[in-house]
XYZ file of C-alpha atoms in Angstrom:
123
model
C -169.617 -119.892 -46.501
C -173.014 -121.781 -46.754
C -173.218 -125.367 -46.504
C -175.980 -127.771 -46.651
C -174.819 -131.381 -45.539
C -177.286 -134.298 -45.981
C -177.020 -137.491 -43.818
C -179.448 -140.739 -43.396
C -179.133 -142.328 -46.689
C -178.188 -146.078 -47.396
C -179.433 -149.157 -48.498
C -182.845 -150.354 -47.445
C -185.110 -152.929 -48.520
C -188.316 -152.331 -50.342
C -191.017 -151.494 -47.588
C -188.566 -150.015 -45.391
C -187.905 -146.503 -44.026
C -185.300 -144.048 -43.958
C -184.936 -140.710 -42.317
C -182.968 -137.970 -44.239
C -181.430 -134.913 -42.406
C -180.032 -131.627 -43.732
C -177.886 -129.430 -41.510
C -177.445 -125.842 -42.686
C -174.460 -123.739 -41.754
C -173.019 -120.382 -42.618
C -176.533 -118.708 -42.659
C -180.023 -119.377 -41.154
C -182.745 -120.610 -43.518
C -185.255 -119.842 -40.921
C -186.861 -117.162 -43.312
C -186.576 -119.401 -46.363
C -188.217 -122.209 -48.278
C -186.114 -125.491 -48.223
C -186.765 -128.543 -50.151
C -185.626 -132.056 -51.074
C -184.829 -133.183 -54.765
C -183.697 -136.134 -56.155
C -181.801 -137.591 -59.190
C -181.942 -141.329 -60.470
C -179.377 -142.462 -62.963
C -180.076 -141.311 -66.325
C -182.846 -139.160 -65.440
C -183.202 -135.244 -64.463
C -183.354 -134.230 -61.011
C -187.031 -133.813 -59.498
C -188.871 -132.272 -56.931
C -189.463 -134.643 -54.042
C -190.917 -132.165 -51.232
C -190.615 -128.574 -50.346
C -191.626 -126.651 -47.258
C -192.393 -123.130 -46.505
C -190.375 -120.867 -44.255
C -192.426 -121.718 -41.033
C -193.561 -125.171 -41.970
C -197.125 -124.166 -42.808
C -197.065 -125.206 -46.187
C -195.678 -128.318 -48.082
C -195.683 -129.611 -51.615
C -194.857 -133.161 -52.537
C -194.236 -135.136 -55.876
C -197.708 -137.273 -56.499
C -194.870 -140.375 -56.705
C -194.388 -139.800 -52.849
C -197.458 -138.506 -51.514
C -198.759 -140.348 -48.398
C -195.113 -142.108 -47.829
C -192.691 -139.334 -47.520
C -192.986 -136.408 -44.960
C -191.041 -132.995 -44.979
C -190.336 -131.159 -41.956
C -187.849 -128.811 -40.522
C -186.584 -127.558 -37.097
C -185.570 -123.880 -37.697
C -184.128 -123.590 -33.985
C -181.462 -126.067 -35.233
C -181.298 -125.074 -38.863
C -182.235 -128.544 -40.081
C -184.415 -130.137 -42.680
C -185.752 -133.653 -42.614
C -187.382 -135.990 -44.635
C -189.057 -139.100 -43.390
C -189.190 -141.788 -45.916
C -191.708 -144.800 -45.416
C -192.787 -147.810 -47.720
C -189.801 -147.084 -49.819
C -189.661 -148.391 -53.280
C -186.966 -149.606 -55.821
C -188.206 -146.389 -58.114
C -187.082 -144.336 -55.223
C -183.558 -145.092 -55.712
C -181.753 -141.782 -56.396
C -179.106 -139.330 -55.043
C -181.254 -137.045 -52.757
C -180.257 -133.486 -52.346
C -181.413 -130.740 -50.012
C -181.740 -127.221 -51.089
C -182.491 -123.647 -49.698
C -184.241 -120.908 -51.490
C -184.040 -117.215 -51.311
C -187.621 -116.849 -50.989
C -190.091 -117.930 -48.112
C -191.875 -120.366 -50.360
C -190.609 -122.309 -53.448
C -192.412 -124.800 -55.201
C -189.996 -124.816 -58.782
C -186.246 -125.744 -58.528
C -185.195 -122.418 -59.949
C -186.308 -120.828 -56.791
C -183.519 -122.701 -54.933
C -179.969 -121.321 -54.781
C -178.419 -123.436 -52.277
C -177.718 -127.069 -52.885
C -176.046 -129.878 -50.455
C -173.722 -132.592 -52.265
C -176.398 -135.312 -52.029
C -176.638 -138.634 -50.417
C -177.535 -141.835 -51.928
C -180.641 -143.832 -51.537
C -180.973 -147.308 -52.671
C -184.125 -149.531 -52.366
C -183.473 -153.244 -53.282
C -186.459 -155.322 -54.261
């Protein structure tokens, strides 16, 4: 059974930082794209950042460019999201996802999903 388990969420003041982790089990994602998505209350889920199988290519939402960095450790089957200069509008549930392809820039390419971790940024 494939599992993606996020950790590292929490409550932080505006301007602060958090580092999210996503541990995968049940299969290896070393040949697959992975990504972070988020969903704020009353809004649709949106792409935050995605990374190719080897980490060579990344794509981030305009709203997080320069503040968030996605990375991965294939040896540990783990995905990360370093979030700096957090803003109240970053408040959302953050989801880790794995694709069936080695690159995925669209949500529809992601077949495996974690349960999500809450990030709350206070002003």
